[in-house]
Amino acid sequence: MTDLFAPLVDDPAYRKIAILIEQRIVARTLRTGDALPSETDLARQFGVNRSTIREAIRELEIHGLLGRERGEKRLRVTRPEPQRVSSGVSRALALHDVTFMELWEAMMAIEPAAAQYAASRRTAAQLRGLTRASTRFSEGTGDTAAAVAAVVDFFTAVAEASGNRVLALAQSPLNLLLEPALSAIIDRVPQARSRIEAAQSKIIDAIKLNKSEQARTWMEKHIRDFKRGYELDLPTIRELEGH
Amino acid sequence: MTDLFAPLVDDPAYRKIAILIEQRIVARTLRTGDALPSETDLARQFGVNRSTIREAIRELEIHGLLGRERGEKRLRVTRPEPQRVSSGVSRALALHDVTFMELWEAMMAIEPAAAQYAASRRTAAQLRGLTRASTRFSEGTGDTAAAVAAVVDFFTAVAEASGNRVLALAQSPLNLLLEPALSAIIDRVPQARSRIEAAQSKIIDAIKLNKSEQARTWMEKHIRDFKRGYELDLPTIRELEGH
DNA sequence: GATAATCGGACTGTCCGACAATTCTGCCAC
DNA sequence: GTGGCAGAATTGTCGGACAGTCCGATTATC
């Protein structure tokens, strides 16, 4: 049943080196904050050319495992910033032409849960963040882009307040996809803005009072609202952008 | 209030080039399957050295935007494979020392939704995939690793059957985190295996009969079971691995 | 003595040139 | 058309080089 032979693969040196260094980081032999040896030194240690080392560390840098403080020259071990990885997920989803319904269903799964946990765990600072995002939406002028950004920021703030980094990281890629989709419809649906405003207000109230179930319920309503205008056709996010 | 000056940032050439090429890909000027010009040619076009080009395309290759068929030399534009991006997310979460409870809550949000949509949309082939994974679990010998892998595969199969790529991609990183966690507990909790077996069976039945609500409910029960043993302490996934 | 200016060394980003191994391509024979 | 082949093209890797910038230590200044 299973193949007798596996395809012959021979990773280039820069890949092997990247993997070796990555293992050290994941195993915490190299710990967050540690400075990496210089490229020249690494080249010596691995017995390869500096160009090869550079290609290897490029990979780790992109993964967010290595980075430098602003204006610093030496690389150090860092933790991958959530934003960096989620932007990669967003791009992947966009390139796969996911439909708005797919996005919507995922939001429907994730956001209410985030709201629920936010209600029981939010800190005072996080609550302020929520209020700020909501205010920015309701006080915004007609500017569509700004309104959409405020809606997205509200979701981000809820996810952060959930105190759950897995949920937050699952939620984050949705934002970048929601933005173009929402821009296309927020001005098409009458009352969209007033409904968003009302829902956000209800959600914040529930989170403020630690009412988990109410927070979840209102978030569900909030997201259901987004589905309007999509009932009939199932455009890809890309098409919404006008391509 | 706001700074008068922003910090001076000057991306290195290889980053700028990577961004330029990425834009072409995202905008579909370069379309999936298209072959990229040779490194030498790109170097000429951008007016930089080949080494610089190599570092730039390394970035895109890592993102999964460029790749080559097995045994092919030229790079072509590819769609990021979900598996590639989700492994990055997993690694990020692991390095942030997320707790099992965070993982569990995320599963609780995503898996039941996936099961629900799977029940209404699964193809016959996907149903077979589900059954296969489930059989592999129930017929497995005592081997812990194999049992855990089968459980994970079952989740993957459900996510795939959901027909929702956003949900599937949100779910996928959870698998790599679940594996070590589940390995540590599956043999600690008596009846764990029989309960998993029963739940999988119920879920498959519901999906087979297109009973969305039942599928969701049984998936919820299935996942709730995983929480046993974690009620008191909140270990990070990493600690479960024995580090 | 503490702080500020100075200087040399170290390091990164980029370039140039080179070569072996492998893949691609056009051409030829069948 | 198929198969085979020589030559061209391409990638992975190497060595060396240099300008600009950062870092650390030393020296000068208050």
mmCIF file of N, CA, C and O in Angstrom, chain A residues 7-8 14 22 25-26 28 54-55 58-59 61-63 65 70 79-80 82 85 89 91-99 101-103 105-106 109-110 113 117 121 163-167 169-170 174 238, chain B residues 7-8 14 22 25-26 28 54-55 58-59 61-63 65 70 79-80 82 85 89 91-99 101-103 105-106 109-110 113 117 121 163-167 169 174 238:
data_model
loop_
_atom_site.group_PDB
_atom_site.id
_atom_site.type_symbol
_atom_site.label_atom_id
_atom_site.label_comp_id
_atom_site.label_asym_id
_atom_site.label_seq_id
_atom_site.Cartn_x
_atom_site.Cartn_y
_atom_site.Cartn_z
ATOM 1 N N PRO A 7 10.667 9.894 -2.387
ATOM 2 C CA PRO A 7 11.394 10.730 -3.345
ATOM 3 C C PRO A 7 12.710 11.213 -2.747
ATOM 4 O O PRO A 7 12.802 11.483 -1.541
ATOM 5 N N LEU A 8 13.688 11.270 -3.599
ATOM 6 C CA LEU A 8 15.011 11.705 -3.163
ATOM 7 C C LEU A 8 14.967 13.204 -2.901
ATOM 8 O O LEU A 8 14.769 13.999 -3.820
ATOM 9 N N TYR A 14 21.388 25.984 2.994
ATOM 10 C CA TYR A 14 20.780 27.065 3.779
ATOM 11 C C TYR A 14 19.526 26.594 4.505
ATOM 12 O O TYR A 14 19.224 27.047 5.604
ATOM 13 N N GLU A 22 16.712 26.675 14.034
ATOM 14 C CA GLU A 22 15.333 26.711 14.530
ATOM 15 C C GLU A 22 15.146 25.712 15.662
ATOM 16 O O GLU A 22 14.488 26.003 16.663
ATOM 17 N N ILE A 25 16.280 27.020 18.824
ATOM 18 C CA ILE A 25 15.394 28.045 19.391
ATOM 19 C C ILE A 25 14.162 27.402 20.016
ATOM 20 O O ILE A 25 13.773 27.730 21.137
ATOM 21 N N VAL A 26 13.570 26.471 19.285
ATOM 22 C CA VAL A 26 12.362 25.833 19.803
ATOM 23 C C VAL A 26 12.683 25.045 21.075
ATOM 24 O O VAL A 26 11.881 24.987 22.007
ATOM 25 N N ARG A 28 14.837 25.875 23.087
ATOM 26 C CA ARG A 28 15.258 26.901 24.052
ATOM 27 C C ARG A 28 16.714 26.768 24.464
ATOM 28 O O ARG A 28 17.093 27.234 25.539
ATOM 29 N N ARG A 54 23.545 33.740 5.437
ATOM 30 C CA ARG A 54 22.570 34.829 5.314
ATOM 31 C C ARG A 54 21.223 34.325 4.829
ATOM 32 O O ARG A 54 20.176 34.741 5.310
ATOM 33 N N GLU A 55 21.248 33.418 3.865
ATOM 34 C CA GLU A 55 19.966 32.891 3.389
ATOM 35 C C GLU A 55 19.264 32.084 4.480
ATOM 36 O O GLU A 55 18.046 32.073 4.574
ATOM 37 N N ARG A 58 17.815 34.466 7.057
ATOM 38 C CA ARG A 58 16.695 35.193 6.472
ATOM 39 C C ARG A 58 15.396 34.436 6.766
ATOM 40 O O ARG A 58 14.375 34.998 7.103
ATOM 41 N N GLU A 59 15.460 33.137 6.612
ATOM 42 C CA GLU A 59 14.274 32.316 6.857
ATOM 43 C C GLU A 59 13.776 32.468 8.290
ATOM 44 O O GLU A 59 12.583 32.648 8.533
ATOM 45 N N GLU A 61 14.399 34.894 10.307
ATOM 46 C CA GLU A 61 13.978 36.268 10.544
ATOM 47 C C GLU A 61 12.539 36.445 10.059
ATOM 48 O O GLU A 61 11.721 37.088 10.706
ATOM 49 N N ILE A 62 12.249 35.861 8.915
ATOM 50 C CA ILE A 62 10.905 35.981 8.358
ATOM 51 C C ILE A 62 9.884 35.276 9.246
ATOM 52 O O ILE A 62 8.780 35.750 9.437
ATOM 53 N N HIS A 63 10.294 34.163 9.804
ATOM 54 C CA HIS A 63 9.379 33.465 10.705
ATOM 55 C C HIS A 63 9.199 34.219 12.022
ATOM 56 O O HIS A 63 8.381 33.844 12.843
ATOM 57 N N LEU A 65 11.453 34.379 14.305
ATOM 58 C CA LEU A 65 12.229 33.735 15.368
ATOM 59 C C LEU A 65 13.490 34.524 15.692
ATOM 60 O O LEU A 65 14.057 34.403 16.774
ATOM 61 N N ARG A 70 15.037 48.080 17.076
ATOM 62 C CA ARG A 70 15.187 49.160 16.113
ATOM 63 C C ARG A 70 16.589 49.742 16.197
ATOM 64 O O ARG A 70 17.080 50.080 17.275
ATOM 65 N N ARG A 79 10.451 36.242 20.014
ATOM 66 C CA ARG A 79 9.224 35.472 19.845
ATOM 67 C C ARG A 79 8.475 36.013 18.647
ATOM 68 O O ARG A 79 8.407 37.227 18.464
ATOM 69 N N PRO A 80 7.910 35.135 17.879
ATOM 70 C CA PRO A 80 7.178 35.601 16.694
ATOM 71 C C PRO A 80 6.031 36.511 17.098
ATOM 72 O O PRO A 80 5.226 36.154 17.951
ATOM 73 N N PRO A 82 2.546 37.994 16.901
ATOM 74 C CA PRO A 82 1.295 37.480 16.342
ATOM 75 C C PRO A 82 0.913 38.172 15.046
ATOM 76 O O PRO A 82 0.477 37.538 14.101
ATOM 77 N N VAL A 85 2.644 36.686 11.979
ATOM 78 C CA VAL A 85 2.181 35.391 11.467
ATOM 79 C C VAL A 85 0.762 35.489 10.925
ATOM 80 O O VAL A 85 0.423 34.859 9.935
ATOM 81 N N VAL A 89 -1.180 34.379 7.241
ATOM 82 C CA VAL A 89 -2.400 33.587 7.085
ATOM 83 C C VAL A 89 -3.405 34.325 6.213
ATOM 84 O O VAL A 89 -4.018 33.750 5.315
ATOM 85 N N ARG A 91 -2.852 36.521 3.922
ATOM 86 C CA ARG A 91 -2.441 36.520 2.515
ATOM 87 C C ARG A 91 -2.742 35.181 1.878
ATOM 88 O O ARG A 91 -3.234 35.100 0.755
ATOM 89 N N ALA A 92 -2.459 34.110 2.623
ATOM 90 C CA ALA A 92 -2.728 32.776 2.085
ATOM 91 C C ALA A 92 -4.215 32.627 1.772
ATOM 92 O O ALA A 92 -4.598 32.178 0.697
ATOM 93 N N LEU A 93 -5.048 33.033 2.685
ATOM 94 C CA LEU A 93 -6.485 32.891 2.466
ATOM 95 C C LEU A 93 -6.939 33.738 1.287
ATOM 96 O O LEU A 93 -7.749 33.295 0.464
ATOM 97 N N ALA A 94 -6.404 34.934 1.205
ATOM 98 C CA ALA A 94 -6.791 35.809 0.102
ATOM 99 C C ALA A 94 -6.401 35.180 -1.234
ATOM 100 O O ALA A 94 -7.176 35.196 -2.186
ATOM 101 N N LEU A 95 -5.216 34.612 -1.282
ATOM 102 C CA LEU A 95 -4.762 34.019 -2.541
ATOM 103 C C LEU A 95 -5.567 32.781 -2.901
ATOM 104 O O LEU A 95 -5.596 32.357 -4.048
ATOM 105 N N HIS A 96 -6.190 32.180 -1.909
ATOM 106 C CA HIS A 96 -7.020 31.021 -2.212
ATOM 107 C C HIS A 96 -8.454 31.429 -2.549
ATOM 108 O O HIS A 96 -9.325 30.568 -2.688
ATOM 109 N N ASP A 97 -8.679 32.721 -2.642
ATOM 110 C CA ASP A 97 -9.997 33.206 -3.035
ATOM 111 C C ASP A 97 -11.117 32.667 -2.165
ATOM 112 O O ASP A 97 -12.123 32.149 -2.666
ATOM 113 N N VAL A 98 -10.951 32.770 -0.875
ATOM 114 C CA VAL A 98 -12.025 32.312 -0.002
ATOM 115 C C VAL A 98 -13.228 33.238 -0.180
ATOM 116 O O VAL A 98 -13.085 34.419 -0.510
ATOM 117 N N THR A 99 -14.388 32.686 0.026
ATOM 118 C CA THR A 99 -15.601 33.488 -0.144
ATOM 119 C C THR A 99 -15.934 34.226 1.140
ATOM 120 O O THR A 99 -15.427 33.915 2.216
ATOM 121 N N MET A 101 -18.692 34.062 2.615
ATOM 122 C CA MET A 101 -19.416 33.165 3.519
ATOM 123 C C MET A 101 -18.454 32.349 4.382
ATOM 124 O O MET A 101 -18.714 32.093 5.556
ATOM 125 N N GLU A 102 -17.360 31.918 3.781
ATOM 126 C CA GLU A 102 -16.380 31.185 4.583
ATOM 127 C C GLU A 102 -15.843 32.057 5.710
ATOM 128 O O GLU A 102 -15.720 31.634 6.862
ATOM 129 N N LEU A 103 -15.511 33.275 5.344
ATOM 130 C CA LEU A 103 -15.024 34.210 6.358
ATOM 131 C C LEU A 103 -16.079 34.417 7.433
ATOM 132 O O LEU A 103 -15.799 34.374 8.636
ATOM 133 N N GLU A 105 -18.580 32.546 8.367
ATOM 134 C CA GLU A 105 -18.776 31.386 9.243
ATOM 135 C C GLU A 105 -17.667 31.283 10.284
ATOM 136 O O GLU A 105 -17.909 30.932 11.447
ATOM 137 N N ALA A 106 -16.455 31.567 9.857
ATOM 138 C CA ALA A 106 -15.343 31.508 10.811
ATOM 139 C C ALA A 106 -15.501 32.585 11.880
ATOM 140 O O ALA A 106 -15.277 32.344 13.072
ATOM 141 N N ALA A 109 -17.879 31.604 14.424
ATOM 142 C CA ALA A 109 -17.386 30.617 15.379
ATOM 143 C C ALA A 109 -16.488 31.262 16.426
ATOM 144 O O ALA A 109 -16.535 30.914 17.607
ATOM 145 N N ILE A 110 -15.689 32.207 15.986
ATOM 146 C CA ILE A 110 -14.620 32.700 16.854
ATOM 147 C C ILE A 110 -15.010 33.919 17.676
ATOM 148 O O ILE A 110 -14.765 33.981 18.881
ATOM 149 N N ALA A 113 -17.153 33.521 20.888
ATOM 150 C CA ALA A 113 -16.381 32.894 21.956
ATOM 151 C C ALA A 113 -15.431 33.898 22.594
ATOM 152 O O ALA A 113 -15.305 33.971 23.822
ATOM 153 N N TYR A 117 -15.397 35.070 26.635
ATOM 154 C CA TYR A 117 -14.269 35.026 27.575
ATOM 155 C C TYR A 117 -13.839 36.421 27.991
ATOM 156 O O TYR A 117 -13.392 36.631 29.119
ATOM 157 N N ARG A 121 -12.983 37.947 31.788
ATOM 158 C CA ARG A 121 -11.569 38.113 32.122
ATOM 159 C C ARG A 121 -10.996 39.489 31.806
ATOM 160 O O ARG A 121 -9.843 39.759 32.156
ATOM 161 N N GLY A 163 -8.193 37.317 26.687
ATOM 162 C CA GLY A 163 -7.118 36.697 27.452
ATOM 163 C C GLY A 163 -6.713 35.352 26.908
ATOM 164 O O GLY A 163 -6.051 34.571 27.587
ATOM 165 N N ASN A 164 -7.119 35.073 25.695
ATOM 166 C CA ASN A 164 -6.781 33.782 25.088
ATOM 167 C C ASN A 164 -5.979 34.043 23.815
ATOM 168 O O ASN A 164 -6.519 34.497 22.809
ATOM 169 N N ARG A 165 -4.706 33.699 23.876
ATOM 170 C CA ARG A 165 -3.845 34.032 22.742
ATOM 171 C C ARG A 165 -4.100 33.144 21.543
ATOM 172 O O ARG A 165 -3.837 33.527 20.401
ATOM 173 N N VAL A 166 -4.619 31.952 21.782
ATOM 174 C CA VAL A 166 -4.931 31.087 20.642
ATOM 175 C C VAL A 166 -6.123 31.656 19.887
ATOM 176 O O VAL A 166 -6.091 31.797 18.659
ATOM 177 N N LEU A 167 -7.134 32.010 20.620
ATOM 178 C CA LEU A 167 -8.293 32.631 19.973
ATOM 179 C C LEU A 167 -7.898 33.928 19.290
ATOM 180 O O LEU A 167 -8.300 34.202 18.159
ATOM 181 N N LEU A 169 -5.082 34.784 18.070
ATOM 182 C CA LEU A 169 -4.308 34.542 16.851
ATOM 183 C C LEU A 169 -5.164 33.913 15.760
ATOM 184 O O LEU A 169 -4.899 34.075 14.575
ATOM 185 N N ALA A 170 -6.197 33.207 16.144
ATOM 186 C CA ALA A 170 -7.105 32.661 15.141
ATOM 187 C C ALA A 170 -7.984 33.772 14.571
ATOM 188 O O ALA A 170 -8.360 33.752 13.400
ATOM 189 N N LEU A 174 -8.636 37.121 10.313
ATOM 190 C CA LEU A 174 -9.954 37.444 9.776
ATOM 191 C C LEU A 174 -10.080 38.941 9.524
ATOM 192 O O LEU A 174 -10.766 39.374 8.599
ATOM 193 N N ARG A 238 -11.761 38.890 -2.957
ATOM 194 C CA ARG A 238 -11.052 39.532 -4.051
ATOM 195 C C ARG A 238 -11.979 40.281 -4.995
ATOM 196 O O ARG A 238 -11.705 41.417 -5.380
ATOM 197 N N PRO B 7 10.559 57.401 13.411
ATOM 198 C CA PRO B 7 11.906 56.820 13.305
ATOM 199 C C PRO B 7 12.252 56.565 11.850
ATOM 200 O O PRO B 7 11.415 56.205 11.033
ATOM 201 N N LEU B 8 13.517 56.801 11.562
ATOM 202 C CA LEU B 8 14.012 56.607 10.205
ATOM 203 C C LEU B 8 14.088 55.122 9.916
ATOM 204 O O LEU B 8 14.838 54.394 10.551
ATOM 205 N N TYR B 14 16.868 43.820 -0.233
ATOM 206 C CA TYR B 14 16.211 42.526 -0.459
ATOM 207 C C TYR B 14 14.773 42.536 0.052
ATOM 208 O O TYR B 14 13.911 41.865 -0.503
ATOM 209 N N GLU B 22 6.058 40.498 -4.228
ATOM 210 C CA GLU B 22 4.844 40.022 -3.567
ATOM 211 C C GLU B 22 3.626 40.786 -4.054
ATOM 212 O O GLU B 22 2.565 40.198 -4.294
ATOM 213 N N ILE B 25 2.372 39.450 -7.152
ATOM 214 C CA ILE B 25 1.691 38.160 -6.998
ATOM 215 C C ILE B 25 0.287 38.362 -6.438
ATOM 216 O O ILE B 25 -0.688 37.810 -6.944
ATOM 217 N N VAL B 26 0.202 39.179 -5.399
ATOM 218 C CA VAL B 26 -1.101 39.407 -4.787
ATOM 219 C C VAL B 26 -2.049 40.081 -5.778
ATOM 220 O O VAL B 26 -3.240 39.785 -5.815
ATOM 221 N N ARG B 28 -1.967 39.591 -8.800
ATOM 222 C CA ARG B 28 -2.130 38.614 -9.885
ATOM 223 C C ARG B 28 -1.572 39.091 -11.219
ATOM 224 O O ARG B 28 -1.994 38.621 -12.275
ATOM 225 N N ARG B 54 18.564 36.744 -4.400
ATOM 226 C CA ARG B 54 18.354 35.448 -3.747
ATOM 227 C C ARG B 54 17.725 35.629 -2.379
ATOM 228 O O ARG B 54 16.824 34.896 -1.982
ATOM 229 N N GLU B 55 18.210 36.621 -1.641
ATOM 230 C CA GLU B 55 17.625 36.834 -0.312
ATOM 231 C C GLU B 55 16.165 37.262 -0.422
ATOM 232 O O GLU B 55 15.334 36.903 0.413
ATOM 233 N N ARG B 58 14.038 34.264 -1.378
ATOM 234 C CA ARG B 58 13.979 33.333 -0.259
ATOM 235 C C ARG B 58 12.752 33.656 0.589
ATOM 236 O O ARG B 58 12.029 32.773 1.037
ATOM 237 N N GLU B 59 12.546 34.928 0.816
ATOM 238 C CA GLU B 59 11.406 35.363 1.629
ATOM 239 C C GLU B 59 10.087 34.894 1.029
ATOM 240 O O GLU B 59 9.225 34.347 1.735
ATOM 241 N N GLU B 61 9.647 32.509 -1.055
ATOM 242 C CA GLU B 61 9.587 31.048 -1.068
ATOM 243 C C GLU B 61 9.099 30.543 0.293
ATOM 244 O O GLU B 61 8.293 29.624 0.385
ATOM 245 N N ILE B 62 9.601 31.175 1.343
ATOM 246 C CA ILE B 62 9.211 30.767 2.685
ATOM 247 C C ILE B 62 7.736 31.045 2.932
ATOM 248 O O ILE B 62 7.042 30.266 3.575
ATOM 249 N N HIS B 63 7.280 32.151 2.395
ATOM 250 C CA HIS B 63 5.861 32.456 2.551
ATOM 251 C C HIS B 63 4.998 31.515 1.729
ATOM 252 O O HIS B 63 3.778 31.539 1.844
ATOM 253 N N LEU B 65 4.737 31.701 -1.484
ATOM 254 C CA LEU B 65 4.259 32.391 -2.681
ATOM 255 C C LEU B 65 5.018 31.932 -3.915
ATOM 256 O O LEU B 65 4.550 32.062 -5.039
ATOM 257 N N ARG B 70 8.686 19.274 -7.634
ATOM 258 C CA ARG B 70 9.802 18.424 -7.240
ATOM 259 C C ARG B 70 10.747 18.222 -8.425
ATOM 260 O O ARG B 70 10.323 17.886 -9.527
ATOM 261 N N ARG B 79 0.415 28.938 -4.780
ATOM 262 C CA ARG B 79 -0.436 29.376 -3.670
ATOM 263 C C ARG B 79 0.135 28.814 -2.388
ATOM 264 O O ARG B 79 0.564 27.662 -2.360
ATOM 265 N N PRO B 80 0.120 29.590 -1.351
ATOM 266 C CA PRO B 80 0.664 29.100 -0.077
ATOM 267 C C PRO B 80 -0.097 27.862 0.373
ATOM 268 O O PRO B 80 -1.321 27.872 0.443
ATOM 269 N N PRO B 82 -1.757 25.547 2.873
ATOM 270 C CA PRO B 82 -2.267 25.777 4.224
ATOM 271 C C PRO B 82 -1.363 25.163 5.288
ATOM 272 O O PRO B 82 -1.115 25.754 6.325
ATOM 273 N N VAL B 85 1.557 27.432 6.239
ATOM 274 C CA VAL B 85 1.288 28.599 7.074
ATOM 275 C C VAL B 85 0.825 28.191 8.473
ATOM 276 O O VAL B 85 1.163 28.827 9.456
ATOM 277 N N VAL B 89 2.056 29.173 12.490
ATOM 278 C CA VAL B 89 1.196 29.629 13.578
ATOM 279 C C VAL B 89 1.412 28.754 14.813
ATOM 280 O O VAL B 89 1.532 29.249 15.939
ATOM 281 N N ARG B 91 4.028 27.083 15.671
ATOM 282 C CA ARG B 91 5.315 27.360 16.308
ATOM 283 C C ARG B 91 5.243 28.643 17.114
ATOM 284 O O ARG B 91 5.745 28.720 18.228
ATOM 285 N N ALA B 92 4.594 29.644 16.543
ATOM 286 C CA ALA B 92 4.469 30.907 17.259
ATOM 287 C C ALA B 92 3.737 30.701 18.581
ATOM 288 O O ALA B 92 4.171 31.161 19.634
ATOM 289 N N LEU B 93 2.636 29.975 18.526
ATOM 290 C CA LEU B 93 1.861 29.753 19.753
ATOM 291 C C LEU B 93 2.674 28.974 20.772
ATOM 292 O O LEU B 93 2.667 29.282 21.964
ATOM 293 N N ALA B 94 3.387 27.967 20.292
ATOM 294 C CA ALA B 94 4.187 27.164 21.213
ATOM 295 C C ALA B 94 5.250 28.027 21.886
ATOM 296 O O ALA B 94 5.476 27.929 23.093
ATOM 297 N N LEU B 95 5.883 28.899 21.104
ATOM 298 C CA LEU B 95 6.931 29.737 21.680
ATOM 299 C C LEU B 95 6.366 30.755 22.656
ATOM 300 O O LEU B 95 7.077 31.277 23.501
ATOM 301 N N HIS B 96 5.089 31.024 22.552
ATOM 302 C CA HIS B 96 4.478 31.956 23.494
ATOM 303 C C HIS B 96 3.950 31.233 24.725
ATOM 304 O O HIS B 96 3.295 31.845 25.566
ATOM 305 N N ASP B 97 4.216 29.948 24.784
ATOM 306 C CA ASP B 97 3.823 29.180 25.966
ATOM 307 C C ASP B 97 2.340 29.299 26.273
ATOM 308 O O ASP B 97 1.946 29.575 27.413
ATOM 309 N N VAL B 98 1.517 29.085 25.255
ATOM 310 C CA VAL B 98 0.087 29.129 25.530
ATOM 311 C C VAL B 98 -0.285 27.941 26.422
ATOM 312 O O VAL B 98 0.358 26.898 26.390
ATOM 313 N N THR B 99 -1.310 28.135 27.189
ATOM 314 C CA THR B 99 -1.723 27.071 28.109
ATOM 315 C C THR B 99 -2.682 26.113 27.408
ATOM 316 O O THR B 99 -3.235 26.427 26.355
ATOM 317 N N MET B 101 -5.526 25.364 28.467
ATOM 318 C CA MET B 101 -6.875 25.918 28.504
ATOM 319 C C MET B 101 -7.122 26.861 27.340
ATOM 320 O O MET B 101 -8.220 26.896 26.776
ATOM 321 N N GLU B 102 -6.132 27.628 26.971
ATOM 322 C CA GLU B 102 -6.302 28.509 25.814
ATOM 323 C C GLU B 102 -6.565 27.682 24.565
ATOM 324 O O GLU B 102 -7.456 27.988 23.758
ATOM 325 N N LEU B 103 -5.763 26.639 24.411
ATOM 326 C CA LEU B 103 -5.969 25.760 23.258
ATOM 327 C C LEU B 103 -7.366 25.148 23.293
ATOM 328 O O LEU B 103 -8.088 25.129 22.294
ATOM 329 N N GLU B 105 -10.107 26.159 24.742
ATOM 330 C CA GLU B 105 -11.186 27.109 24.442
ATOM 331 C C GLU B 105 -11.292 27.382 22.945
ATOM 332 O O GLU B 105 -12.403 27.497 22.401
ATOM 333 N N ALA B 106 -10.144 27.470 22.305
ATOM 334 C CA ALA B 106 -10.171 27.713 20.863
ATOM 335 C C ALA B 106 -10.773 26.514 20.134
ATOM 336 O O ALA B 106 -11.579 26.665 19.208
ATOM 337 N N ALA B 109 -14.377 26.514 20.310
ATOM 338 C CA ALA B 109 -15.038 27.482 19.426
ATOM 339 C C ALA B 109 -15.072 26.978 17.989
ATOM 340 O O ALA B 109 -16.069 27.150 17.284
ATOM 341 N N ILE B 110 -13.996 26.357 17.575
ATOM 342 C CA ILE B 110 -13.846 26.064 16.145
ATOM 343 C C ILE B 110 -14.369 24.690 15.743
ATOM 344 O O ILE B 110 -15.092 24.549 14.747
ATOM 345 N N ALA B 113 -18.170 24.098 15.224
ATOM 346 C CA ALA B 113 -18.638 24.787 14.020
ATOM 347 C C ALA B 113 -18.248 23.995 12.786
ATOM 348 O O ALA B 113 -19.060 23.817 11.860
ATOM 349 N N TYR B 117 -20.905 22.401 9.908
ATOM 350 C CA TYR B 117 -20.901 22.626 8.461
ATOM 351 C C TYR B 117 -20.556 21.351 7.701
ATOM 352 O O TYR B 117 -21.047 21.125 6.590
ATOM 353 N N ARG B 121 -22.412 19.681 4.383
ATOM 354 C CA ARG B 121 -21.738 19.866 3.100
ATOM 355 C C ARG B 121 -20.791 18.750 2.700
ATOM 356 O O ARG B 121 -20.246 18.764 1.597
ATOM 357 N N GLY B 163 -15.850 22.163 4.325
ATOM 358 C CA GLY B 163 -15.907 22.931 3.094
ATOM 359 C C GLY B 163 -15.618 24.397 3.311
ATOM 360 O O GLY B 163 -15.908 25.229 2.463
ATOM 361 N N ASN B 164 -15.051 24.711 4.458
ATOM 362 C CA ASN B 164 -14.744 26.107 4.773
ATOM 363 C C ASN B 164 -13.237 26.222 5.003
ATOM 364 O O ASN B 164 -12.714 25.774 6.013
ATOM 365 N N ARG B 165 -12.575 26.874 4.051
ATOM 366 C CA ARG B 165 -11.114 26.925 4.138
ATOM 367 C C ARG B 165 -10.623 27.857 5.236
ATOM 368 O O ARG B 165 -9.525 27.694 5.754
ATOM 369 N N VAL B 166 -11.435 28.829 5.587
ATOM 370 C CA VAL B 166 -11.026 29.704 6.679
ATOM 371 C C VAL B 166 -11.062 28.942 7.996
ATOM 372 O O VAL B 166 -10.112 28.971 8.786
ATOM 373 N N LEU B 167 -12.141 28.242 8.207
ATOM 374 C CA LEU B 167 -12.229 27.425 9.416
ATOM 375 C C LEU B 167 -11.132 26.378 9.429
ATOM 376 O O LEU B 167 -10.475 26.141 10.461
ATOM 377 N N LEU B 169 -8.245 26.444 8.071
ATOM 378 C CA LEU B 169 -6.930 27.015 8.341
ATOM 379 C C LEU B 169 -6.820 27.519 9.776
ATOM 380 O O LEU B 169 -5.733 27.576 10.347
ATOM 381 N N LEU B 174 -4.125 24.202 15.569
ATOM 382 C CA LEU B 174 -4.463 23.605 16.865
ATOM 383 C C LEU B 174 -3.957 22.171 16.942
ATOM 384 O O LEU B 174 -3.596 21.677 18.017
ATOM 385 N N ARG B 238 4.192 23.257 26.526
ATOM 386 C CA ARG B 238 5.607 22.936 26.646
ATOM 387 C C ARG B 238 5.914 22.076 27.871
ATOM 388 O O ARG B 238 6.673 21.111 27.792
#
